[in-house]
Amino acid sequence: GLGVRVEAGGAGGVLTKATRYRPAMLDAPVFLHPSSTLYRAAPDYVVYTDLLQTAKRPYLMGATAVEAAWLVDDAPALASLSAPLEDPAPRYVAGRDAVVAFAQPHFGRHRWELPLHTVPLSAERGGCGAFAAALLSGAVSAPVGDLRDRLSAQPALCAR
């Protein structure tokens, strides 16, 4: 769930602190137990194995901190991606030998907005221009980059 550090007025005006989370598939808030090792850190996102309902509130059991970017790959059934975005522009990634674009992911029934996610971009959807720009700039093949000064236009123009 998405974590929020909250301070709420307790009985008799005493403030209580709790780390409240909004579960991806539930509407009611759940909480990290004060004995949890994550309690003070209050990570933004956690996964958990179980809920313990007490007389006071529901507590997360077996909670582990996760990075928001992991959710798209590790819980794809709960994630949805936008169409490839124009900004930031698609780019060639040498380590993957592929042109990628960025998409805006949303997660769970509450549609939390997650960090941008890379998706493969086919030639038909605009990958040719990004690959051509990378090729002419030397990102694909270093010897081609030596010719960059002799080009009549900047390689980035290919990507438009």
JSON list of C-alpha atoms in Angstrom, two decimals:
[
{"chain": "A", "resi": 1, "resn": "GLY", "atom": "CA", "xyz": [0.00, 0.00, 0.00]},
{"chain": "A", "resi": 2, "resn": "LEU", "atom": "CA", "xyz": [0.90, 3.64, -0.29]},
{"chain": "A", "resi": 3, "resn": "GLY", "atom": "CA", "xyz": [2.29, 4.93, 2.99]},
{"chain": "A", "resi": 4, "resn": "VAL", "atom": "CA", "xyz": [1.44, 8.20, 4.64]},
{"chain": "A", "resi": 5, "resn": "ARG", "atom": "CA", "xyz": [2.85, 9.37, 7.96]},
{"chain": "A", "resi": 6, "resn": "VAL", "atom": "CA", "xyz": [-0.12, 10.66, 9.91]},
{"chain": "A", "resi": 7, "resn": "GLU", "atom": "CA", "xyz": [-0.66, 12.36, 13.22]},
{"chain": "A", "resi": 8, "resn": "ALA", "atom": "CA", "xyz": [-4.17, 12.15, 14.57]},
{"chain": "A", "resi": 9, "resn": "GLY", "atom": "CA", "xyz": [-5.73, 13.62, 17.68]},
{"chain": "A", "resi": 10, "resn": "GLY", "atom": "CA", "xyz": [-6.12, 10.90, 20.29]},
{"chain": "A", "resi": 11, "resn": "ALA", "atom": "CA", "xyz": [-8.31, 10.68, 23.35]},
{"chain": "A", "resi": 12, "resn": "GLY", "atom": "CA", "xyz": [-7.91, 13.61, 25.70]},
{"chain": "A", "resi": 13, "resn": "GLY", "atom": "CA", "xyz": [-5.97, 15.64, 23.12]},
{"chain": "A", "resi": 14, "resn": "VAL", "atom": "CA", "xyz": [-2.98, 13.25, 23.18]},
{"chain": "A", "resi": 15, "resn": "LEU", "atom": "CA", "xyz": [-1.41, 12.89, 19.75]},
{"chain": "A", "resi": 16, "resn": "THR", "atom": "CA", "xyz": [-0.77, 9.39, 18.45]},
{"chain": "A", "resi": 17, "resn": "LYS", "atom": "CA", "xyz": [1.50, 8.54, 15.56]},
{"chain": "A", "resi": 18, "resn": "ALA", "atom": "CA", "xyz": [0.81, 5.73, 13.16]},
{"chain": "A", "resi": 19, "resn": "THR", "atom": "CA", "xyz": [1.99, 4.79, 9.71]},
{"chain": "A", "resi": 20, "resn": "ARG", "atom": "CA", "xyz": [-1.17, 4.39, 7.69]},
{"chain": "A", "resi": 21, "resn": "TYR", "atom": "CA", "xyz": [-1.29, 2.61, 4.33]},
{"chain": "A", "resi": 22, "resn": "ARG", "atom": "CA", "xyz": [-3.94, 2.47, 1.68]},
{"chain": "A", "resi": 23, "resn": "PRO", "atom": "CA", "xyz": [-4.00, -1.10, 0.32]},
{"chain": "A", "resi": 24, "resn": "ALA", "atom": "CA", "xyz": [-4.08, -1.53, -3.45]},
{"chain": "A", "resi": 25, "resn": "MET", "atom": "CA", "xyz": [-7.22, -3.66, -3.36]},
{"chain": "A", "resi": 26, "resn": "LEU", "atom": "CA", "xyz": [-9.05, -2.46, -0.22]},
{"chain": "A", "resi": 27, "resn": "ASP", "atom": "CA", "xyz": [-10.77, 0.77, 0.75]},
{"chain": "A", "resi": 28, "resn": "ALA", "atom": "CA", "xyz": [-10.05, 0.76, 4.50]},
{"chain": "A", "resi": 29, "resn": "PRO", "atom": "CA", "xyz": [-6.67, 1.96, 5.78]},
{"chain": "A", "resi": 30, "resn": "VAL", "atom": "CA", "xyz": [-4.23, -0.47, 7.40]},
{"chain": "A", "resi": 31, "resn": "PHE", "atom": "CA", "xyz": [-1.28, 0.30, 9.66]},
{"chain": "A", "resi": 32, "resn": "LEU", "atom": "CA", "xyz": [2.29, -0.75, 10.39]},
{"chain": "A", "resi": 33, "resn": "HIS", "atom": "CA", "xyz": [2.54, -2.12, 13.91]},
{"chain": "A", "resi": 34, "resn": "PRO", "atom": "CA", "xyz": [4.84, -0.09, 16.22]},
{"chain": "A", "resi": 35, "resn": "SER", "atom": "CA", "xyz": [6.98, -3.23, 16.72]},
{"chain": "A", "resi": 36, "resn": "SER", "atom": "CA", "xyz": [7.64, -3.51, 12.96]},
{"chain": "A", "resi": 37, "resn": "THR", "atom": "CA", "xyz": [11.20, -2.80, 11.83]},
{"chain": "A", "resi": 38, "resn": "LEU", "atom": "CA", "xyz": [9.66, -0.59, 9.13]},
{"chain": "A", "resi": 39, "resn": "TYR", "atom": "CA", "xyz": [7.66, 1.50, 11.57]},
{"chain": "A", "resi": 40, "resn": "ARG", "atom": "CA", "xyz": [10.15, 4.39, 11.92]},
{"chain": "A", "resi": 41, "resn": "ALA", "atom": "CA", "xyz": [11.27, 4.30, 8.29]},
{"chain": "A", "resi": 42, "resn": "ALA", "atom": "CA", "xyz": [7.68, 4.41, 6.97]},
{"chain": "A", "resi": 43, "resn": "PRO", "atom": "CA", "xyz": [8.52, 3.43, 3.37]},
{"chain": "A", "resi": 44, "resn": "ASP", "atom": "CA", "xyz": [6.20, 4.73, 0.67]},
{"chain": "A", "resi": 45, "resn": "TYR", "atom": "CA", "xyz": [5.32, 1.26, -0.61]},
{"chain": "A", "resi": 46, "resn": "VAL", "atom": "CA", "xyz": [5.18, -2.09, 1.17]},
{"chain": "A", "resi": 47, "resn": "VAL", "atom": "CA", "xyz": [4.01, -5.58, 0.36]},
{"chain": "A", "resi": 48, "resn": "TYR", "atom": "CA", "xyz": [2.68, -7.76, 3.14]},
{"chain": "A", "resi": 49, "resn": "THR", "atom": "CA", "xyz": [1.63, -11.33, 3.77]},
{"chain": "A", "resi": 50, "resn": "ASP", "atom": "CA", "xyz": [-1.29, -10.88, 6.14]},
{"chain": "A", "resi": 51, "resn": "LEU", "atom": "CA", "xyz": [-3.48, -8.49, 8.12]},
{"chain": "A", "resi": 52, "resn": "LEU", "atom": "CA", "xyz": [-4.03, -8.75, 11.87]},
{"chain": "A", "resi": 53, "resn": "GLN", "atom": "CA", "xyz": [-7.30, -7.18, 12.97]},
{"chain": "A", "resi": 54, "resn": "THR", "atom": "CA", "xyz": [-7.09, -5.93, 16.56]},
{"chain": "A", "resi": 55, "resn": "ALA", "atom": "CA", "xyz": [-9.68, -4.09, 18.61]},
{"chain": "A", "resi": 56, "resn": "LYS", "atom": "CA", "xyz": [-7.86, -0.87, 17.76]},
{"chain": "A", "resi": 57, "resn": "ARG", "atom": "CA", "xyz": [-7.04, -1.21, 14.02]},
{"chain": "A", "resi": 58, "resn": "PRO", "atom": "CA", "xyz": [-5.84, -3.60, 11.29]},
{"chain": "A", "resi": 59, "resn": "TYR", "atom": "CA", "xyz": [-2.06, -4.12, 11.26]},
{"chain": "A", "resi": 60, "resn": "LEU", "atom": "CA", "xyz": [0.16, -5.33, 8.42]},
{"chain": "A", "resi": 61, "resn": "MET", "atom": "CA", "xyz": [2.01, -8.57, 9.09]},
{"chain": "A", "resi": 62, "resn": "GLY", "atom": "CA", "xyz": [5.13, -9.66, 7.23]},
{"chain": "A", "resi": 63, "resn": "ALA", "atom": "CA", "xyz": [5.61, -6.23, 5.64]},
{"chain": "A", "resi": 64, "resn": "THR", "atom": "CA", "xyz": [8.57, -5.58, 3.33]},
{"chain": "A", "resi": 65, "resn": "ALA", "atom": "CA", "xyz": [9.53, -2.27, 1.74]},
{"chain": "A", "resi": 66, "resn": "VAL", "atom": "CA", "xyz": [9.49, -2.18, -2.08]},
{"chain": "A", "resi": 67, "resn": "GLU", "atom": "CA", "xyz": [10.39, 0.40, -4.68]},
{"chain": "A", "resi": 68, "resn": "ALA", "atom": "CA", "xyz": [7.47, 1.87, -6.62]},
{"chain": "A", "resi": 69, "resn": "ALA", "atom": "CA", "xyz": [9.19, 1.07, -9.93]},
{"chain": "A", "resi": 70, "resn": "TRP", "atom": "CA", "xyz": [9.20, -2.66, -9.07]},
{"chain": "A", "resi": 71, "resn": "LEU", "atom": "CA", "xyz": [5.42, -2.87, -8.97]},
{"chain": "A", "resi": 72, "resn": "VAL", "atom": "CA", "xyz": [4.90, -2.72, -12.75]},
{"chain": "A", "resi": 73, "resn": "ASP", "atom": "CA", "xyz": [7.16, -5.74, -13.36]},
{"chain": "A", "resi": 74, "resn": "ASP", "atom": "CA", "xyz": [6.40, -7.71, -10.21]},
{"chain": "A", "resi": 75, "resn": "ALA", "atom": "CA", "xyz": [2.62, -7.23, -10.03]},
{"chain": "A", "resi": 76, "resn": "PRO", "atom": "CA", "xyz": [1.58, -6.76, -13.67]},
{"chain": "A", "resi": 77, "resn": "ALA", "atom": "CA", "xyz": [-2.01, -7.87, -13.03]},
{"chain": "A", "resi": 78, "resn": "LEU", "atom": "CA", "xyz": [-2.54, -4.71, -10.94]},
{"chain": "A", "resi": 79, "resn": "ALA", "atom": "CA", "xyz": [-0.66, -2.30, -13.25]},
{"chain": "A", "resi": 80, "resn": "SER", "atom": "CA", "xyz": [-1.78, -0.48, -16.38]},
{"chain": "A", "resi": 81, "resn": "LEU", "atom": "CA", "xyz": [0.44, 1.51, -18.74]},
{"chain": "A", "resi": 82, "resn": "SER", "atom": "CA", "xyz": [-0.39, 4.56, -20.83]},
{"chain": "A", "resi": 83, "resn": "ALA", "atom": "CA", "xyz": [0.46, 4.71, -24.51]},
{"chain": "A", "resi": 84, "resn": "PRO", "atom": "CA", "xyz": [4.14, 5.58, -25.12]},
{"chain": "A", "resi": 85, "resn": "LEU", "atom": "CA", "xyz": [4.81, 9.22, -24.22]},
{"chain": "A", "resi": 86, "resn": "GLU", "atom": "CA", "xyz": [6.44, 11.75, -26.55]},
{"chain": "A", "resi": 87, "resn": "ASP", "atom": "CA", "xyz": [8.19, 13.46, -23.62]},
{"chain": "A", "resi": 88, "resn": "PRO", "atom": "CA", "xyz": [10.65, 12.20, -22.55]},
{"chain": "A", "resi": 89, "resn": "ALA", "atom": "CA", "xyz": [11.61, 11.22, -26.07]},
{"chain": "A", "resi": 90, "resn": "PRO", "atom": "CA", "xyz": [12.21, 7.58, -26.99]},
{"chain": "A", "resi": 91, "resn": "ARG", "atom": "CA", "xyz": [15.85, 6.50, -26.89]},
{"chain": "A", "resi": 92, "resn": "TYR", "atom": "CA", "xyz": [18.19, 3.70, -27.82]},
{"chain": "A", "resi": 93, "resn": "VAL", "atom": "CA", "xyz": [19.48, 1.63, -24.89]},
{"chain": "A", "resi": 94, "resn": "ALA", "atom": "CA", "xyz": [22.72, -0.09, -25.85]},
{"chain": "A", "resi": 95, "resn": "GLY", "atom": "CA", "xyz": [22.62, -2.61, -22.99]},
{"chain": "A", "resi": 96, "resn": "ARG", "atom": "CA", "xyz": [19.27, -3.89, -24.24]},
{"chain": "A", "resi": 97, "resn": "ASP", "atom": "CA", "xyz": [20.04, -3.23, -27.91]},
{"chain": "A", "resi": 98, "resn": "ALA", "atom": "CA", "xyz": [16.56, -1.78, -28.19]},
{"chain": "A", "resi": 99, "resn": "VAL", "atom": "CA", "xyz": [14.71, 1.46, -28.60]},
{"chain": "A", "resi": 100, "resn": "VAL", "atom": "CA", "xyz": [12.51, 2.24, -25.61]},
{"chain": "A", "resi": 101, "resn": "ALA", "atom": "CA", "xyz": [9.82, 4.77, -24.93]},
{"chain": "A", "resi": 102, "resn": "PHE", "atom": "CA", "xyz": [8.40, 5.84, -21.60]},
{"chain": "A", "resi": 103, "resn": "ALA", "atom": "CA", "xyz": [4.88, 5.08, -20.40]},
{"chain": "A", "resi": 104, "resn": "GLN", "atom": "CA", "xyz": [3.00, 6.34, -17.36]},
{"chain": "A", "resi": 105, "resn": "PRO", "atom": "CA", "xyz": [2.01, 3.41, -15.13]},
{"chain": "A", "resi": 106, "resn": "HIS", "atom": "CA", "xyz": [-0.94, 3.37, -12.75]},
{"chain": "A", "resi": 107, "resn": "PHE", "atom": "CA", "xyz": [-1.35, 0.75, -10.07]},
{"chain": "A", "resi": 108, "resn": "GLY", "atom": "CA", "xyz": [-4.24, -0.94, -8.31]},
{"chain": "A", "resi": 109, "resn": "ARG", "atom": "CA", "xyz": [-7.87, 0.00, -8.14]},
{"chain": "A", "resi": 110, "resn": "HIS", "atom": "CA", "xyz": [-6.93, 3.44, -6.76]},
{"chain": "A", "resi": 111, "resn": "ARG", "atom": "CA", "xyz": [-4.78, 4.05, -9.89]},
{"chain": "A", "resi": 112, "resn": "TRP", "atom": "CA", "xyz": [-1.68, 5.27, -8.04]},
{"chain": "A", "resi": 113, "resn": "GLU", "atom": "CA", "xyz": [0.68, 7.05, -10.40]},
{"chain": "A", "resi": 114, "resn": "LEU", "atom": "CA", "xyz": [4.07, 5.32, -10.38]},
{"chain": "A", "resi": 115, "resn": "PRO", "atom": "CA", "xyz": [7.42, 6.51, -11.80]},
{"chain": "A", "resi": 116, "resn": "LEU", "atom": "CA", "xyz": [7.73, 6.40, -15.59]},
{"chain": "A", "resi": 117, "resn": "HIS", "atom": "CA", "xyz": [8.41, 2.93, -16.98]},
{"chain": "A", "resi": 118, "resn": "THR", "atom": "CA", "xyz": [10.32, 1.99, -20.13]},
{"chain": "A", "resi": 119, "resn": "VAL", "atom": "CA", "xyz": [8.57, -0.07, -22.80]},
{"chain": "A", "resi": 120, "resn": "PRO", "atom": "CA", "xyz": [10.01, -1.44, -26.05]},
{"chain": "A", "resi": 121, "resn": "LEU", "atom": "CA", "xyz": [9.25, 0.75, -29.04]},
{"chain": "A", "resi": 122, "resn": "SER", "atom": "CA", "xyz": [8.85, -1.00, -32.39]},
{"chain": "A", "resi": 123, "resn": "ALA", "atom": "CA", "xyz": [9.97, 0.48, -35.70]},
{"chain": "A", "resi": 124, "resn": "GLU", "atom": "CA", "xyz": [6.33, 0.88, -36.72]},
{"chain": "A", "resi": 125, "resn": "ARG", "atom": "CA", "xyz": [5.57, 3.02, -33.65]},
{"chain": "A", "resi": 126, "resn": "GLY", "atom": "CA", "xyz": [8.50, 5.42, -34.07]},
{"chain": "A", "resi": 127, "resn": "GLY", "atom": "CA", "xyz": [11.53, 3.43, -33.04]},
{"chain": "A", "resi": 128, "resn": "CYS", "atom": "CA", "xyz": [13.30, 3.95, -36.37]},
{"chain": "A", "resi": 129, "resn": "GLY", "atom": "CA", "xyz": [13.91, 7.64, -35.77]},
{"chain": "A", "resi": 130, "resn": "ALA", "atom": "CA", "xyz": [15.35, 7.11, -32.29]},
{"chain": "A", "resi": 131, "resn": "PHE", "atom": "CA", "xyz": [17.56, 4.28, -33.57]},
{"chain": "A", "resi": 132, "resn": "ALA", "atom": "CA", "xyz": [18.78, 6.39, -36.51]},
{"chain": "A", "resi": 133, "resn": "ALA", "atom": "CA", "xyz": [19.67, 9.27, -34.19]},
{"chain": "A", "resi": 134, "resn": "ALA", "atom": "CA", "xyz": [21.58, 6.88, -31.90]},
{"chain": "A", "resi": 135, "resn": "LEU", "atom": "CA", "xyz": [23.36, 5.27, -34.85]},
{"chain": "A", "resi": 136, "resn": "LEU", "atom": "CA", "xyz": [24.49, 8.59, -36.33]},
{"chain": "A", "resi": 137, "resn": "SER", "atom": "CA", "xyz": [25.61, 9.93, -32.96]},
{"chain": "A", "resi": 138, "resn": "GLY", "atom": "CA", "xyz": [27.83, 6.89, -32.37]},
{"chain": "A", "resi": 139, "resn": "ALA", "atom": "CA", "xyz": [25.80, 5.31, -29.57]},
{"chain": "A", "resi": 140, "resn": "VAL", "atom": "CA", "xyz": [25.24, 2.11, -31.58]},
{"chain": "A", "resi": 141, "resn": "SER", "atom": "CA", "xyz": [28.62, 1.88, -33.28]},
{"chain": "A", "resi": 142, "resn": "ALA", "atom": "CA", "xyz": [31.54, 4.04, -32.12]},
{"chain": "A", "resi": 143, "resn": "PRO", "atom": "CA", "xyz": [33.18, 4.31, -35.60]},
{"chain": "A", "resi": 144, "resn": "VAL", "atom": "CA", "xyz": [30.01, 5.93, -36.97]},
{"chain": "A", "resi": 145, "resn": "GLY", "atom": "CA", "xyz": [30.31, 8.58, -34.25]},
{"chain": "A", "resi": 146, "resn": "ASP", "atom": "CA", "xyz": [33.60, 9.66, -35.82]},
{"chain": "A", "resi": 147, "resn": "LEU", "atom": "CA", "xyz": [31.61, 10.82, -38.84]},
{"chain": "A", "resi": 148, "resn": "ARG", "atom": "CA", "xyz": [29.31, 13.03, -36.77]},
{"chain": "A", "resi": 149, "resn": "ASP", "atom": "CA", "xyz": [31.26, 16.21, -37.61]},
{"chain": "A", "resi": 150, "resn": "ARG", "atom": "CA", "xyz": [30.74, 15.55, -41.33]},
{"chain": "A", "resi": 151, "resn": "LEU", "atom": "CA", "xyz": [26.97, 15.25, -41.16]},
{"chain": "A", "resi": 152, "resn": "SER", "atom": "CA", "xyz": [24.90, 18.07, -42.65]},
{"chain": "A", "resi": 153, "resn": "ALA", "atom": "CA", "xyz": [22.37, 17.89, -39.77]},
{"chain": "A", "resi": 154, "resn": "GLN", "atom": "CA", "xyz": [22.39, 16.89, -36.13]},
{"chain": "A", "resi": 155, "resn": "PRO", "atom": "CA", "xyz": [21.56, 13.21, -35.49]},
{"chain": "A", "resi": 156, "resn": "ALA", "atom": "CA", "xyz": [18.78, 14.22, -33.07]},
{"chain": "A", "resi": 157, "resn": "LEU", "atom": "CA", "xyz": [16.76, 15.52, -36.03]},
{"chain": "A", "resi": 158, "resn": "CYS", "atom": "CA", "xyz": [16.17, 11.91, -37.09]},
{"chain": "A", "resi": 159, "resn": "ALA", "atom": "CA", "xyz": [14.16, 11.23, -33.99]},
{"chain": "A", "resi": 160, "resn": "ARG", "atom": "CA", "xyz": [11.55, 13.88, -34.72]}
]
